[in-house]
Every structure is written in structure tokens, then in C-alpha cells.
Short mmCIF file of C-alpha atoms (C1' of nucleotides) in Angstrom, two decimals:
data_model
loop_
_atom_site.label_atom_id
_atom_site.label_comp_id
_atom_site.label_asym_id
_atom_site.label_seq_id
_atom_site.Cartn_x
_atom_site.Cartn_y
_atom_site.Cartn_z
CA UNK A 1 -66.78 -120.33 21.06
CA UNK A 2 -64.79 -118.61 23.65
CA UNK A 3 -67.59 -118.89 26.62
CA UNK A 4 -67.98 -122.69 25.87
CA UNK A 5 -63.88 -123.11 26.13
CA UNK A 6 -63.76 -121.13 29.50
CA UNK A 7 -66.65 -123.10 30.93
CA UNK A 8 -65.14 -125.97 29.96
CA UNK A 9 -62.05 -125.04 31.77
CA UNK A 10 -63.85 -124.82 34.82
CA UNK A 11 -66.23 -127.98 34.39
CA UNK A 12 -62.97 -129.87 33.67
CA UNK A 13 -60.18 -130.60 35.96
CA UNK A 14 -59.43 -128.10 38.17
CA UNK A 15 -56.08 -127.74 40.58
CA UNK A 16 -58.27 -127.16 43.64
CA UNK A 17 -59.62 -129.93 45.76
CA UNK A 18 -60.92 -127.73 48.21
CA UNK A 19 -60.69 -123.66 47.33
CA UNK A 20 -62.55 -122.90 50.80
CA UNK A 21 -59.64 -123.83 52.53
CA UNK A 22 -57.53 -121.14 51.62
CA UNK A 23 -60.48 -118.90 52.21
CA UNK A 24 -59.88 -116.26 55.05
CA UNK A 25 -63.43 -117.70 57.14
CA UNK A 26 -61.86 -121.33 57.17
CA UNK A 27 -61.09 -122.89 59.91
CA UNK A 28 -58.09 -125.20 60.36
CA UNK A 29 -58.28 -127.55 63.02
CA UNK A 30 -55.03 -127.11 63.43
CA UNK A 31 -53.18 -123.63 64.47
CA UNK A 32 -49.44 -124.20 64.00
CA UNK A 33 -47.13 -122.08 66.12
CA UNK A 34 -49.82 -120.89 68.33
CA UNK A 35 -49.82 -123.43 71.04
CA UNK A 36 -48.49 -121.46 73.58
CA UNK A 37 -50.74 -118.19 73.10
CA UNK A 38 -53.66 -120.65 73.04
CA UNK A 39 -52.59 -122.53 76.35
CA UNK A 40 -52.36 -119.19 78.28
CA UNK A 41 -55.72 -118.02 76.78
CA UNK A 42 -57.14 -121.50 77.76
CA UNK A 43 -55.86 -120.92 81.06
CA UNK A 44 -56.86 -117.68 81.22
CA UNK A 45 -60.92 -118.58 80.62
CA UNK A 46 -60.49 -122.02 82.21
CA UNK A 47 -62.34 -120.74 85.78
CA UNK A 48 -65.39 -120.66 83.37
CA UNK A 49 -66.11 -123.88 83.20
CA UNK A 50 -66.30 -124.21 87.05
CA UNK A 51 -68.65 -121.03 87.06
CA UNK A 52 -66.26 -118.58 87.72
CA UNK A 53 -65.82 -115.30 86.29
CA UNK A 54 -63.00 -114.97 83.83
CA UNK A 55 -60.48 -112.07 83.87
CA UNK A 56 -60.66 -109.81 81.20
CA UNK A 57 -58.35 -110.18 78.31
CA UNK A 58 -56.70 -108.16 76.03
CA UNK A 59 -55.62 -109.48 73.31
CA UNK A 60 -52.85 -107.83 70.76
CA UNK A 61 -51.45 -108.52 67.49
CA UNK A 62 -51.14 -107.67 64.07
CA UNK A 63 -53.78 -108.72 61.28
CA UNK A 64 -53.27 -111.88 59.84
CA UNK A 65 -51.49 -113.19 63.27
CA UNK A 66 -54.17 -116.06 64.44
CA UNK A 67 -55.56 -113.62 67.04
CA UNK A 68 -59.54 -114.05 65.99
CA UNK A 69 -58.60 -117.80 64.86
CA UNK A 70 -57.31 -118.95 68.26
CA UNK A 71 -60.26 -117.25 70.23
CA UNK A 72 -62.72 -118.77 68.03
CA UNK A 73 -61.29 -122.45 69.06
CA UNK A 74 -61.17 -121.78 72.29
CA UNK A 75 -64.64 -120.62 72.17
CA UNK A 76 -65.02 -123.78 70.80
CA UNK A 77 -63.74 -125.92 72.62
CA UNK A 78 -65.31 -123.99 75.86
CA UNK A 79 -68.35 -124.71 74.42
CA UNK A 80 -67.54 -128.57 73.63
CA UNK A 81 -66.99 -129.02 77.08
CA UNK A 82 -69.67 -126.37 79.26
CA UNK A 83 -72.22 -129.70 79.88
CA UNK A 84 -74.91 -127.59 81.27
CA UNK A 85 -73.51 -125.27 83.11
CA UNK A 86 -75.20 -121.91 81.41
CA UNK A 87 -71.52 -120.44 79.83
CA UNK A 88 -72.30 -118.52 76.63
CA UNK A 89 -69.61 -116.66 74.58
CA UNK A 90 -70.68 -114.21 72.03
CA UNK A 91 -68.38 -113.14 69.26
CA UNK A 92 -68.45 -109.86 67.76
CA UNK A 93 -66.71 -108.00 65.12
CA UNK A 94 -66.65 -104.61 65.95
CA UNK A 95 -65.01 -103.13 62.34
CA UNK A 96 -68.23 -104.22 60.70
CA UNK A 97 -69.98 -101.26 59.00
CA UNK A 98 -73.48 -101.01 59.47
CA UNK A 99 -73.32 -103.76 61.76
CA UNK A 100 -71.66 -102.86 65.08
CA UNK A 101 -69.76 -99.28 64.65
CA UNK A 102 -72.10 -97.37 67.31
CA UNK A 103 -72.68 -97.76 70.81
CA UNK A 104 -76.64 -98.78 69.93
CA UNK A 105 -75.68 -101.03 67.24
CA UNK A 106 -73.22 -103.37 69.15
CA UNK A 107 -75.97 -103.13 71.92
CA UNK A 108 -78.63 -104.17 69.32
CA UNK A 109 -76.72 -106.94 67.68
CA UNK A 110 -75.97 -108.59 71.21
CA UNK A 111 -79.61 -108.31 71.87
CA UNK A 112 -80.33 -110.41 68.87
CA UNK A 113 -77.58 -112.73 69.91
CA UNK A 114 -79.73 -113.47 72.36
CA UNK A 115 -82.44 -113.95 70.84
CA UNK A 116 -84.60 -110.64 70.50
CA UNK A 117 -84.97 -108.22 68.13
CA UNK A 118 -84.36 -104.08 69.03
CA UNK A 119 -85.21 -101.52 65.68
CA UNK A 120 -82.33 -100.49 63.92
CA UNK A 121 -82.59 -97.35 65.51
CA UNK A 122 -85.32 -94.56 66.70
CA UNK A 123 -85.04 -96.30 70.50
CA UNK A 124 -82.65 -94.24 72.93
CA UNK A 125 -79.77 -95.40 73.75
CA UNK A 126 -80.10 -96.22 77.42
CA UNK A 127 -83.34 -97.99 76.50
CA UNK A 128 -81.37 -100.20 74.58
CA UNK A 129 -79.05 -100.99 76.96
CA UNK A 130 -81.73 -101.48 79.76
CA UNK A 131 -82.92 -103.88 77.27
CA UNK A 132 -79.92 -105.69 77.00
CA UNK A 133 -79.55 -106.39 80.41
CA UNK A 134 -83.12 -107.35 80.98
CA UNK A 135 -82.12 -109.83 78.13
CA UNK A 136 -78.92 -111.33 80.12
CA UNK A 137 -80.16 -111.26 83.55
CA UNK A 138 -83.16 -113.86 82.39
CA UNK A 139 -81.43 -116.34 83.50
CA UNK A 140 -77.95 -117.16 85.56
CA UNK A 141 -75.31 -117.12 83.53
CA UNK A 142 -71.75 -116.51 82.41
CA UNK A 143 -71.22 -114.57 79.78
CA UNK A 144 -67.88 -114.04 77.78
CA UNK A 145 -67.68 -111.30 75.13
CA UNK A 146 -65.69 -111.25 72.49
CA UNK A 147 -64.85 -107.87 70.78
CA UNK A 148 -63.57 -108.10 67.96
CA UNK A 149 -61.04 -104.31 66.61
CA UNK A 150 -62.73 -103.75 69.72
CA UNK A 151 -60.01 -100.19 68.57
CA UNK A 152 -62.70 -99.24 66.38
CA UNK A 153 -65.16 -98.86 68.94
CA UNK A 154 -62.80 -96.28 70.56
CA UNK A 155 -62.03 -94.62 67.65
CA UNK A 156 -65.63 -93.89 66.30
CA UNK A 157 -66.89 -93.17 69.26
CA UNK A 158 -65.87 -92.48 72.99
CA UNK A 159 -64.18 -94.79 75.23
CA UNK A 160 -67.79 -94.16 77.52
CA UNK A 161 -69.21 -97.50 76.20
CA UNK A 162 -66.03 -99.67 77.28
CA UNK A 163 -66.83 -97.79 80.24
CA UNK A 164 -70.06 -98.73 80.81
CA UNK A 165 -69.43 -102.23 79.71
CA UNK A 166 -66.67 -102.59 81.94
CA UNK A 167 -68.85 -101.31 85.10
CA UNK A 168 -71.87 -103.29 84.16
CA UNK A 169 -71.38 -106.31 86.47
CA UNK A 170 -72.12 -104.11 89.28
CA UNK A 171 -76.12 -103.70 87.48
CA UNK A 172 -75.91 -107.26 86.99
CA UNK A 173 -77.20 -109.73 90.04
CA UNK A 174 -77.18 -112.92 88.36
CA UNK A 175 -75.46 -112.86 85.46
CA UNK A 176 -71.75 -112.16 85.13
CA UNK A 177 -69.96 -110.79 82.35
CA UNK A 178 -65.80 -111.26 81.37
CA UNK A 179 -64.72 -108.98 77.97
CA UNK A 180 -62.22 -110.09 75.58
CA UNK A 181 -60.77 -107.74 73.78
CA UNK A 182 -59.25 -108.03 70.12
CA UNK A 183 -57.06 -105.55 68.63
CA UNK A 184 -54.16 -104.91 66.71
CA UNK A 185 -53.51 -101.78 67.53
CA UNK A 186 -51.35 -101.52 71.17
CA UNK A 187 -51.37 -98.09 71.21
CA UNK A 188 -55.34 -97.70 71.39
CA UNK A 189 -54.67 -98.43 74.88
CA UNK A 190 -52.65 -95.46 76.01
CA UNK A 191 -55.58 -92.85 75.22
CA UNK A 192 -58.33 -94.92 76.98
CA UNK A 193 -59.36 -94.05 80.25
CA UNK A 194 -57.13 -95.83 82.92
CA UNK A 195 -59.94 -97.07 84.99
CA UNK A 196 -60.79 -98.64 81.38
CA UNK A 197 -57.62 -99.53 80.88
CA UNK A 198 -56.65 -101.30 83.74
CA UNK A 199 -59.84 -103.28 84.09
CA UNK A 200 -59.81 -104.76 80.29
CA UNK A 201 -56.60 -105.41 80.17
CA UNK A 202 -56.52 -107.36 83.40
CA UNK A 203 -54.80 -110.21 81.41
CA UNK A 204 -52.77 -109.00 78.19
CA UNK A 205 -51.70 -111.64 75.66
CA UNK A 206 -49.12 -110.58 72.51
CA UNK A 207 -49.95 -112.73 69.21
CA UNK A 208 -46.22 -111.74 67.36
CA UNK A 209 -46.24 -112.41 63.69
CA UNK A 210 -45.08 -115.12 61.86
CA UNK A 211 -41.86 -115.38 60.51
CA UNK A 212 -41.53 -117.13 57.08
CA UNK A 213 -40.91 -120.33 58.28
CA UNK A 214 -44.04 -120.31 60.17
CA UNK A 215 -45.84 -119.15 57.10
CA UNK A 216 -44.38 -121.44 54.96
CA UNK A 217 -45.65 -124.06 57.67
CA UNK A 218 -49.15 -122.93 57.44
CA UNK A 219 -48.78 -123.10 54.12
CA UNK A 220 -48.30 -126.03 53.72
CA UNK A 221 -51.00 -127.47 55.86
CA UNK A 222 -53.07 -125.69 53.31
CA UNK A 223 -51.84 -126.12 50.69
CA UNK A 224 -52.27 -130.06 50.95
CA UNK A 225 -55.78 -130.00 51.80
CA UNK A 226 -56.66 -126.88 49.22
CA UNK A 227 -54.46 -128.17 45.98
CA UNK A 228 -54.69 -131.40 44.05
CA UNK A 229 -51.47 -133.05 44.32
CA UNK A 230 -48.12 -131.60 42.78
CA UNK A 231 -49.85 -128.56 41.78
CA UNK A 232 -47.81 -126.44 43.70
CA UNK A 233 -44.74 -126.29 41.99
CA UNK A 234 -41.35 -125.49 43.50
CA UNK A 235 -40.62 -122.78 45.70
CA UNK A 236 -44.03 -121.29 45.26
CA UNK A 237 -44.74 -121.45 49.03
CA UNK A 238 -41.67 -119.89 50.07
CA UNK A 239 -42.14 -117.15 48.16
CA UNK A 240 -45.76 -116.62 49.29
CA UNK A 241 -44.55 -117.06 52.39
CA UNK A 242 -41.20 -114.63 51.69
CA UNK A 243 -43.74 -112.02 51.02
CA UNK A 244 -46.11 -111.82 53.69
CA UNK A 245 -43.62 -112.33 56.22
CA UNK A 246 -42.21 -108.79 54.75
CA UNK A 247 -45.86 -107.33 55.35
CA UNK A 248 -45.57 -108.05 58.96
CA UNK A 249 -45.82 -111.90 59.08
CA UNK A 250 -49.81 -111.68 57.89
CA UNK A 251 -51.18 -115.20 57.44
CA UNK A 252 -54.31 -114.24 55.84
CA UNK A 253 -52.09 -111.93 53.40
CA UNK A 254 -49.83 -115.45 52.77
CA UNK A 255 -52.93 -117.32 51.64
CA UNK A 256 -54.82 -114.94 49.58
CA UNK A 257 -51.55 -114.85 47.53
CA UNK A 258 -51.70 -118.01 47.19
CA UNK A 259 -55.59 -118.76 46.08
CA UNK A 260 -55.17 -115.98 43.69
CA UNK A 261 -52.02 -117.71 41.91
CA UNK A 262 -53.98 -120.65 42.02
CA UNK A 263 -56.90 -119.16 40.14
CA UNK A 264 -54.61 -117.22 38.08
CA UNK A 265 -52.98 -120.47 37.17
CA UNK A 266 -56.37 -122.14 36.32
CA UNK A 267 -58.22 -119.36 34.13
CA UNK A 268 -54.49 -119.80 32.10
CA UNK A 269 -55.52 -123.25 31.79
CA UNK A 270 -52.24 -124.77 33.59
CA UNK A 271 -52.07 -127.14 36.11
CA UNK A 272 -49.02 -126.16 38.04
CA UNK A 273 -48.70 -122.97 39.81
CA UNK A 274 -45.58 -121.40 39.14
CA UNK A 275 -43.54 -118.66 40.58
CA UNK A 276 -44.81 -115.85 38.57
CA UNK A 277 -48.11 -116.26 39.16
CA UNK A 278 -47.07 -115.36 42.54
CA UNK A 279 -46.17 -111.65 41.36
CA UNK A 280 -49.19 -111.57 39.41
CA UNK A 281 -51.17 -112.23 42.34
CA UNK A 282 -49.38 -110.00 44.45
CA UNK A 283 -50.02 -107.25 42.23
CA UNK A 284 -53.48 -108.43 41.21
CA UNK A 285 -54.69 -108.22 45.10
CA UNK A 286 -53.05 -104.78 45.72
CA UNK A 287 -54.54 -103.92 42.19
CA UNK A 288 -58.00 -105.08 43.17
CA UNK A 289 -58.04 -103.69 47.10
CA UNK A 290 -57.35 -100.19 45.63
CA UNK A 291 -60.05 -100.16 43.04
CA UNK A 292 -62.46 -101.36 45.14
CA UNK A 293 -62.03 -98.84 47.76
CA UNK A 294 -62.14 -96.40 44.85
CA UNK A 295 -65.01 -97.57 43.40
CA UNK A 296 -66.68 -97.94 46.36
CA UNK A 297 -65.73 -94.16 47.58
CA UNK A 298 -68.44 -91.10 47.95
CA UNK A 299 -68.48 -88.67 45.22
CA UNK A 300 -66.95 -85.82 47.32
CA UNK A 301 -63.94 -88.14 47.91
CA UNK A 302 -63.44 -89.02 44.81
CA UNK A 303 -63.44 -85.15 43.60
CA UNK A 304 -60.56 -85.18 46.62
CA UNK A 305 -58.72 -87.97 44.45
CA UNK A 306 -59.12 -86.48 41.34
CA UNK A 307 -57.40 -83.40 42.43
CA UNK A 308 -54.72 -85.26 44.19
CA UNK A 309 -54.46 -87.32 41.27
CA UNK A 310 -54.21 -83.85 38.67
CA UNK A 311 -51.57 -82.43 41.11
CA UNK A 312 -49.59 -85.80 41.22
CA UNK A 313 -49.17 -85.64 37.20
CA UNK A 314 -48.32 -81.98 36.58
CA UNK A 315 -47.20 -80.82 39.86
CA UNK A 316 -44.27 -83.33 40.10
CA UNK A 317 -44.19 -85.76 43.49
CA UNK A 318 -45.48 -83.78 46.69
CA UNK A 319 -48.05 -81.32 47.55
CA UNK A 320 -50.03 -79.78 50.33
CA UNK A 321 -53.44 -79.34 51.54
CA UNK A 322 -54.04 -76.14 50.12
CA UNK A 323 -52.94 -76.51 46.88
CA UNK A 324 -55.54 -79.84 46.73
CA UNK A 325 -58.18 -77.54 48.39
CA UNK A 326 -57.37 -75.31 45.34
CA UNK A 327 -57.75 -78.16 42.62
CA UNK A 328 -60.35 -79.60 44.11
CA UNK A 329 -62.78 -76.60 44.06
CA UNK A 330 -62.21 -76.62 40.24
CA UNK A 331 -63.00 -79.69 39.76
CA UNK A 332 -66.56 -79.18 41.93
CA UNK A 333 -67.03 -76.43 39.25
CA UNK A 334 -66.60 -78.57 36.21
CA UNK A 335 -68.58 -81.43 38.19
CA UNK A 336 -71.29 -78.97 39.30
CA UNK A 337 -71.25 -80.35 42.54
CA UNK A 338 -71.12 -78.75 46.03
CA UNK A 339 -68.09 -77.41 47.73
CA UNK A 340 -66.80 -78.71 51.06
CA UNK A 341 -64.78 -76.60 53.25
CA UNK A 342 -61.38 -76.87 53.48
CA UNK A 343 -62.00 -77.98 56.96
CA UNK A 344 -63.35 -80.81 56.20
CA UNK A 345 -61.05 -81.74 52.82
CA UNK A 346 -58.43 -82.10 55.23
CA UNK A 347 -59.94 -85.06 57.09
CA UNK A 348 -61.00 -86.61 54.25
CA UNK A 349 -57.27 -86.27 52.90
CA UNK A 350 -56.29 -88.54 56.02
CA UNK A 351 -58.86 -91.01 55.43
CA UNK A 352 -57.14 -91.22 52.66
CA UNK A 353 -54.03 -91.57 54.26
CA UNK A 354 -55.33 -94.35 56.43
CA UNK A 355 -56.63 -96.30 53.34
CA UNK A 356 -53.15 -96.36 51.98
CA UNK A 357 -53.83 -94.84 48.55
CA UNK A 358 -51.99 -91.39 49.28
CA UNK A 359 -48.49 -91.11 52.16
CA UNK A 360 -49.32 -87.94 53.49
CA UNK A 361 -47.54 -86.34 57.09
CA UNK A 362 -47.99 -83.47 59.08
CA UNK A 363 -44.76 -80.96 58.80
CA UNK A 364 -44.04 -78.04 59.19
CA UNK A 365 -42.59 -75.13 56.65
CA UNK A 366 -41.23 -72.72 59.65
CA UNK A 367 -42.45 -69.74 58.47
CA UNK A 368 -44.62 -70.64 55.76
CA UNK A 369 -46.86 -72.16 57.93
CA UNK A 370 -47.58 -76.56 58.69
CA UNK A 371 -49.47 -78.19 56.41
CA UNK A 372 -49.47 -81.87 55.51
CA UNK A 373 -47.15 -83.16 52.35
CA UNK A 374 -49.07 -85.58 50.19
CA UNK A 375 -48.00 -88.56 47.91
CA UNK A 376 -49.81 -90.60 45.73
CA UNK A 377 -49.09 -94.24 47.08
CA UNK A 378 -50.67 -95.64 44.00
CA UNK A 379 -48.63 -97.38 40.99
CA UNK A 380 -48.97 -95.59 37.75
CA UNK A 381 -50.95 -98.29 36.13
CA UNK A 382 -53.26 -98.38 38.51
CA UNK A 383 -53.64 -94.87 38.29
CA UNK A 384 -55.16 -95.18 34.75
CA UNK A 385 -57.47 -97.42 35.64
CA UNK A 386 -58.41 -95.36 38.69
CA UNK A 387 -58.67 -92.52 36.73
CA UNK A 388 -61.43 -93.67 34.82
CA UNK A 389 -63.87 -94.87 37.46
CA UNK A 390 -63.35 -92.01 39.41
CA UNK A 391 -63.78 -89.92 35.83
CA UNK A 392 -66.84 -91.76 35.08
CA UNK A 393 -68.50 -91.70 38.07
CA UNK A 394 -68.06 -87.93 38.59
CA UNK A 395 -69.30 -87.10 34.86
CA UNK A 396 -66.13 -86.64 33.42
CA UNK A 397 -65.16 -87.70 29.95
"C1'" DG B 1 -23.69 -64.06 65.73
"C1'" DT B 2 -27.39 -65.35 69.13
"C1'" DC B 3 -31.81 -65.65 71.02
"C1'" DA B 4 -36.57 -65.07 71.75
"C1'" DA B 5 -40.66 -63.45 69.54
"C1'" DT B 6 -43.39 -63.64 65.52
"C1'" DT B 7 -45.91 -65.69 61.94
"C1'" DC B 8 -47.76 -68.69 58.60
"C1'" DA B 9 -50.89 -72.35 57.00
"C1'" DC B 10 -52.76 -75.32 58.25
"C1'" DA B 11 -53.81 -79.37 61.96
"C1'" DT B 12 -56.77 -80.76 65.40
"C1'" DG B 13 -60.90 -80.59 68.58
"C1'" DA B 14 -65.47 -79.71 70.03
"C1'" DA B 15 -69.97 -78.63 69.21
"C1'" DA B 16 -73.75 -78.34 66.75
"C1'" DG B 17 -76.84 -78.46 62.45
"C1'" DA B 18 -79.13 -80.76 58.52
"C1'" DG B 19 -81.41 -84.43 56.60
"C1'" DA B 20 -82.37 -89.28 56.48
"C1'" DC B 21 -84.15 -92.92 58.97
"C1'" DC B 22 -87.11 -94.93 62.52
"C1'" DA B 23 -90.30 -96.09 66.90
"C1'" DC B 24 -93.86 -94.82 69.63
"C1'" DG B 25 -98.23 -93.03 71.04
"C1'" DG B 26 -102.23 -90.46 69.99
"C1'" DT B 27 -105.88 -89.16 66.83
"C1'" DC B 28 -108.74 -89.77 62.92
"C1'" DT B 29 -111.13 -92.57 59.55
"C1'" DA B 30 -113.71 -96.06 57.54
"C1'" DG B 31 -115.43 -100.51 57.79
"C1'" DT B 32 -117.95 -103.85 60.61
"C1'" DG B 33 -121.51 -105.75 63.57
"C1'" DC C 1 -116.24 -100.79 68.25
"C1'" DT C 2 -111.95 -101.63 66.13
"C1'" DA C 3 -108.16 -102.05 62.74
"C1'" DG C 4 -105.50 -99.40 60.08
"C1'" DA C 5 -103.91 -94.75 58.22
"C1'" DC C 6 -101.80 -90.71 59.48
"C1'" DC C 7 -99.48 -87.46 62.18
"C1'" DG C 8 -96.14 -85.26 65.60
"C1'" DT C 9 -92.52 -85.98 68.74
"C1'" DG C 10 -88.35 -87.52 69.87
"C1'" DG C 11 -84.60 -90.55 69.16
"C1'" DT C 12 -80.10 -92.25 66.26
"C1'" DC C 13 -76.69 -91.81 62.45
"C1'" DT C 14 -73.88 -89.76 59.06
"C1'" DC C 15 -71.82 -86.01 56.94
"C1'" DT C 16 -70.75 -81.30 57.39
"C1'" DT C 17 -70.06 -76.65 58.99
"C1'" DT C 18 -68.65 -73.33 62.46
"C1'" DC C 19 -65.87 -71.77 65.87
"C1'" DA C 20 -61.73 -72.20 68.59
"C1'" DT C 21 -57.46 -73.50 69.76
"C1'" DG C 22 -52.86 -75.61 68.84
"C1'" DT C 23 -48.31 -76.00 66.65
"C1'" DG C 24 -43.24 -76.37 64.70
"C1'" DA C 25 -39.75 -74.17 62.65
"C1'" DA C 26 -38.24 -70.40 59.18
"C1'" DT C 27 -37.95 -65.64 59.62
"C1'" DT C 28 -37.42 -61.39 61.94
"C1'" DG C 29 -35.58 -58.11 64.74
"C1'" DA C 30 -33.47 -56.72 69.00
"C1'" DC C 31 -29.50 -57.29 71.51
"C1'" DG C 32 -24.84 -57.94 72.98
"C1'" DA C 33 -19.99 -59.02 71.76
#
DNA sequence: GTCAATTCACATGAAAGAGACCACGGTCTAGTG
DNA sequence: CTAGACCGTGGTCTCTTTCATGTGAATTGACGA
């Protein structure tokens, strides 16, 4: 039987020792090539131990650069070493949907940080932040938040709650309160408020990425603790390490290629991992990250895709907004489903854009008017596959 | 030929509506003593 | 008398629509050489 062989597979030997390790919530104790970024953090939130108010931090980097690693350490570490004095650091991903992507929500899910519950919504806002200081003025403290693509709170809403966050010490007569900012986006900062600006930002610290060799150091740490032994076979983690360091030196990227050769490797029943698994884990996690967000997509947006997607076969490589406006009010007729407006087609088009599954830029055609020119940014044989979700889940046969 | 004005086809912004969800407080109801 | 059911009000959140304004260069057309 072919179930009873694959299980066997699995209840057999397997080339991991520990699979966790490569996972992206491990925790190394270790953070190679980081050492000086962590000292001047460390230095940075020292005064906190002695009960003094940290400076704010801003702290930049790409994904995948040991930004949110590094804090959490040194939260760690903080925390090893606070005694009594009342120091609390609270970390918080901001990116999080359904979690903390609204003023109220990041103001709830403090509040239960510290230990009380608000509704998930129905209170006004400015209840819920009266709330939330009632809940951190209770006692004396220090507080150190850490906001996580604290970006993301700017771009969904208005740079009013920074704002407000910023300015709360001056409500606050016992406690005090230091921010942290994470972000990998430096740019957020130019079209934030200065008085913002200036105050979060009071310290700035630049994670850069990792070049290969760094990768392939990390790697290597790793791969020893995640791999029995000589199951990594030659040159495999320089080329993991070769390719992430081309998609701007992302660590996380590095290890995810190499877990997914590794499981590639097993369900082939091998026990070495060898350099083409590597491509076939490359291409399996692009493969995989596209269909999920597909999959995962509202209908109207998929109706967006399956126009782009018609144009992209008959239509040759580029096309504009109003010829997917065109296709895509077709294919609401055959799907019986409601029409957008044009209006807002176009925003969903650069959603699009920001996921990565179409290249599409603003130019202009002189006189025949600016529009944006749209790619498909997805490989053909993904496209079949993509095809037929979207297909299926609009109806289509 | 040169130069500014024109014009297109949208982009981009702001505001506001619709519909879902929810908390809160008041009123009504039925069960209890 | 009281606990629970049932409303109405007012709040958030997401997705949209509506209205308004912006925009970059090909084209046009007037102008001067």
C-alpha cells in the first residue's frame, strides 16, 4: 500500500534532528553578525534598568535581516536582569490582520497584555484608550513598546495614533513609556508628521542585510542543530545562501529554502540533500506563496485576475487599466456577480502590484492619456494552476 | 522649426455610505418567593 | 422582586461609491525665422 510506505517513511529515519530550528519563530541563542547592532540597541535601552526612560528607537532594515530577532533578545535579556524594578516590554506585531491593524485593536491587544479584556469592538475609541492608560498607570512603571511594521500602522491608518502615542507621557504621572519602532521600510518616515518623526526616531539603528557569507554562516549554525549529520551534502548551503543573498540578504528567505529541500529530500525518500532540491524548493516556495494568496483572495479580486490573466494570453505582454476594466466587466457578466467601478478596480490592480503577482507602473501615453501598464509577474506554470482555483471558485468550468 | 497650450485616460485623495459586528443601557417579561 | 430576553442607540470595521482634483507627455496650433 502506498499510505503504509509513506508513513513508514516518516516513522523511519528521518534527516531532521530538530525541523523547528529552521522554523522562522525559532530562536537561536546565538545571532551571528549582529553583535554590533545589538550592543548599540543594548546601550540604547540600558538607562532602563536603572529606572530611566529609554529614548525612542527606530529601528530599520529589510525582512529577513535579524531586526525582530535581536529586539526579542534584548527584551530578553532586559528582562533576565530587571530584579524587581517594575520594567515591562511588550512586543507587538503590527502587520497582523485581525489582530492589531486599527488604532482600537493595537489599543485592545495592549490592554490584554496587561491583563484585561476590552470587546473586539462597539467601545469608542477614546474609551479605549482612557482604558489603556487607566491600565498602565496602576502601578509605577516603565514601559517599553515594541512595534512591530510599526509602517503598517501608518499606512492603514493616519499617522494620528503615533501621534498620540508619542505625546502620551505627558497624560501619564507614574508610568513612563519609550516606543521602539520596527520597520523595513525607511521611507515611511519621510511622510510622517515631523513632530512624529523626530520624537520616534530619537535613536535610529540600520540592520543591513547579509551578504552570503553571513548567510552561509547562519546556515550553518542551523544547519548542525536542524540536520542529522552529513545530510547536507556539498555546496547545498552556499547555494541557499547564494540565493537569498540575491533577494536582499533575507535570512528567513535562506532557511525556508533550506527546510523545504530538506523535506523535499525526505518525502523522495533520500537521505542527503542535494543541490537540486535547492531549485525545487526555490520554486516550490514561490509556487506555494502565490497560490496561497490566490486562493486566499476575495471573489471580486479574483474576477480582477482572471481578466488580467485573459488579457495576458491573447493580448500579448502589457496592458492598461482600462482595457482590464473592460475584461473584467465580462467576466462579472458570465459570473453573475456585481460590478465594481473602475475606481475602485484600479486600487485593487495595485494591491496586486504590491503582492507581487502582476509589475504594473504608472506612465504616461502623452496624449492618449496616463494609465498604468500591467504585467503578469507569474510563471506560466503557475498560471495553470492559478487558473483553476480562481476558475473554480468563481463558477467557471 | 519652436514653444506653450491642450488633452487624454486615468491616478490619486477625501469623504461618506452600506452592512456587518458589537456594547451598553433601558424596558419588558416571566418566573420566583 | 429579579434574572433574562429584547430592543434601540451609538460605536468600529471593511469594502465601496461618489466627487474632486492632479498629472505627464504626445499632439496641436500659433508664432516667428
Amino acid at each position: 500500500m502506498k499510505v503504509q510506505k509513506i508513513f513508514d517513511s516518516f516513522m523511519g529515519d528521518s534527516i531532521f534532528k530538530d525541523k523547528y530550528v529552521l522554523q522562522s519563530n525559532y530562536t537561536p541563542q546565538t545571532i551571528p553578525h549582529r553583535d554590533k547592532e545589538i550592543e548599540q540597541i543594548a546601550s540604547i535601552l540600558a538607562p532602563a534598568l536603572r529606572q530611566e526612560k529609554t529614548s525612542n528607537l527606530f529601528v530599520y532594515g529589510n525582512t529577513g535581516t535579524g531586526k525582530t530577532l535581536s529586539i526579542q533578545y534584548l527584551k530578553e535579556e532586559l528582562l533576565k536582569r530587571k530584579d524587581k524594578s517594575p520594567l515591562r516590554i511588550e512586543y507587538l506585531n503590527c502587520k497582523l490582520r485581525k489582530v492589531a491593524d486599527t488604532e482600537y485593536r493595537i489599543l485592545a491587544e495592549l490592554i490584554k497584555k496587561f491583563g484585561q479584556e476590552v470587546p473586539a469592538t462597539g467601545l469608542p475609541t477614546d474609551q479605549v484608550y482612557n482604558k489603556f492608560i487607566e491600565v498602565i498607570e496602576k502601578e509605577k512603571q516603565l514601559i517599553i513598546l515594541v512595534l512591530d511594521e510599526i509602517d503598517q500602522i501608518v499606512k492603514k491608518m493616519s499617522d494620528s495614533f503615533l501621534y498620540n502615542l508619542m505625546r502620551i507621557n505627558t497624560e501619564l504621572s507614574k508610568t513612563q513609556l519609550s516606543v521602539i519602532g520596527i520597520s523595513n521600510d525607511v521611507t515611511f518616515l519621510d511622510n510622517i508628521d515631523p513632530r512624529v518623526r523626530s520624537s520616534l526616531s530619537e535613536e535610529e539603528i540600520i540592520f543591513p542585510p547579509y551578504n552570503a557569507l553571513q548567510l552561509q554562516d547562519i546556515l550553518k549554525n542551523r544547519a548542525e542543530i536542524a540536520f542529522k549529520k552529513s545530510v547536507v551534502g556539498e555546496g547545498v548551503i552556499a547555494k541557499c545562501a547564494a540565493i537569498a543573498a540575491r533577494e536582499h540578504g533575507d535570512a528567513r528567505r535562506a532557511l525556508d529554502l533550506l527546510r523545504v529541500a530538506g523535506e523535499l529530500t525526505e518525502r523522495d525518500n533520500l537521505n542527503k540533500i542535494s543541490l537540486r532540491y535547492i531549485d525545487q524548493a526555490n520554486e516550490k516556495i514561490e509556487k506555494d506563496k502565490i497560490l496561497t494568496i490566490i486562493e486566499t483572495e476575495p471573489k471580486q479580486f479574483q474576477a480582477v485576475l482572471v481578466a488580467i490573466i485573459q488579457l495576458s494570453e491573447k493580448n500579448k505582454e502589457r496592458f492598461f487599466t482600462g482595457e482590464v476594466y473592460q475584461v473584467y466587466q465580462d467576466v462579472c457578466k458570465r459570473a453573475r456577480m456585481e460590478m465594481l467601478t473602475q475606481r475602485r478596480i484600479g486600487d485593487i490592480i495595485s494591491e496586486f502590484d504590491m503582492l507581487g503577482l502582476i509589475n504594473a507602473s504608472v506612465i504616461s501615453k502623452g496624449r492618449y492619456g496616463k494609465t498604468r501598464e500591467i504585467r503578469l509577474a507569474i510563471s506560466r506554470q503557475i498560471i495553470e494552476k492559478a487558473k483553476k482555483i480562481v476558475n473554480e471558485s468563481l463558477g467557471f468550468v
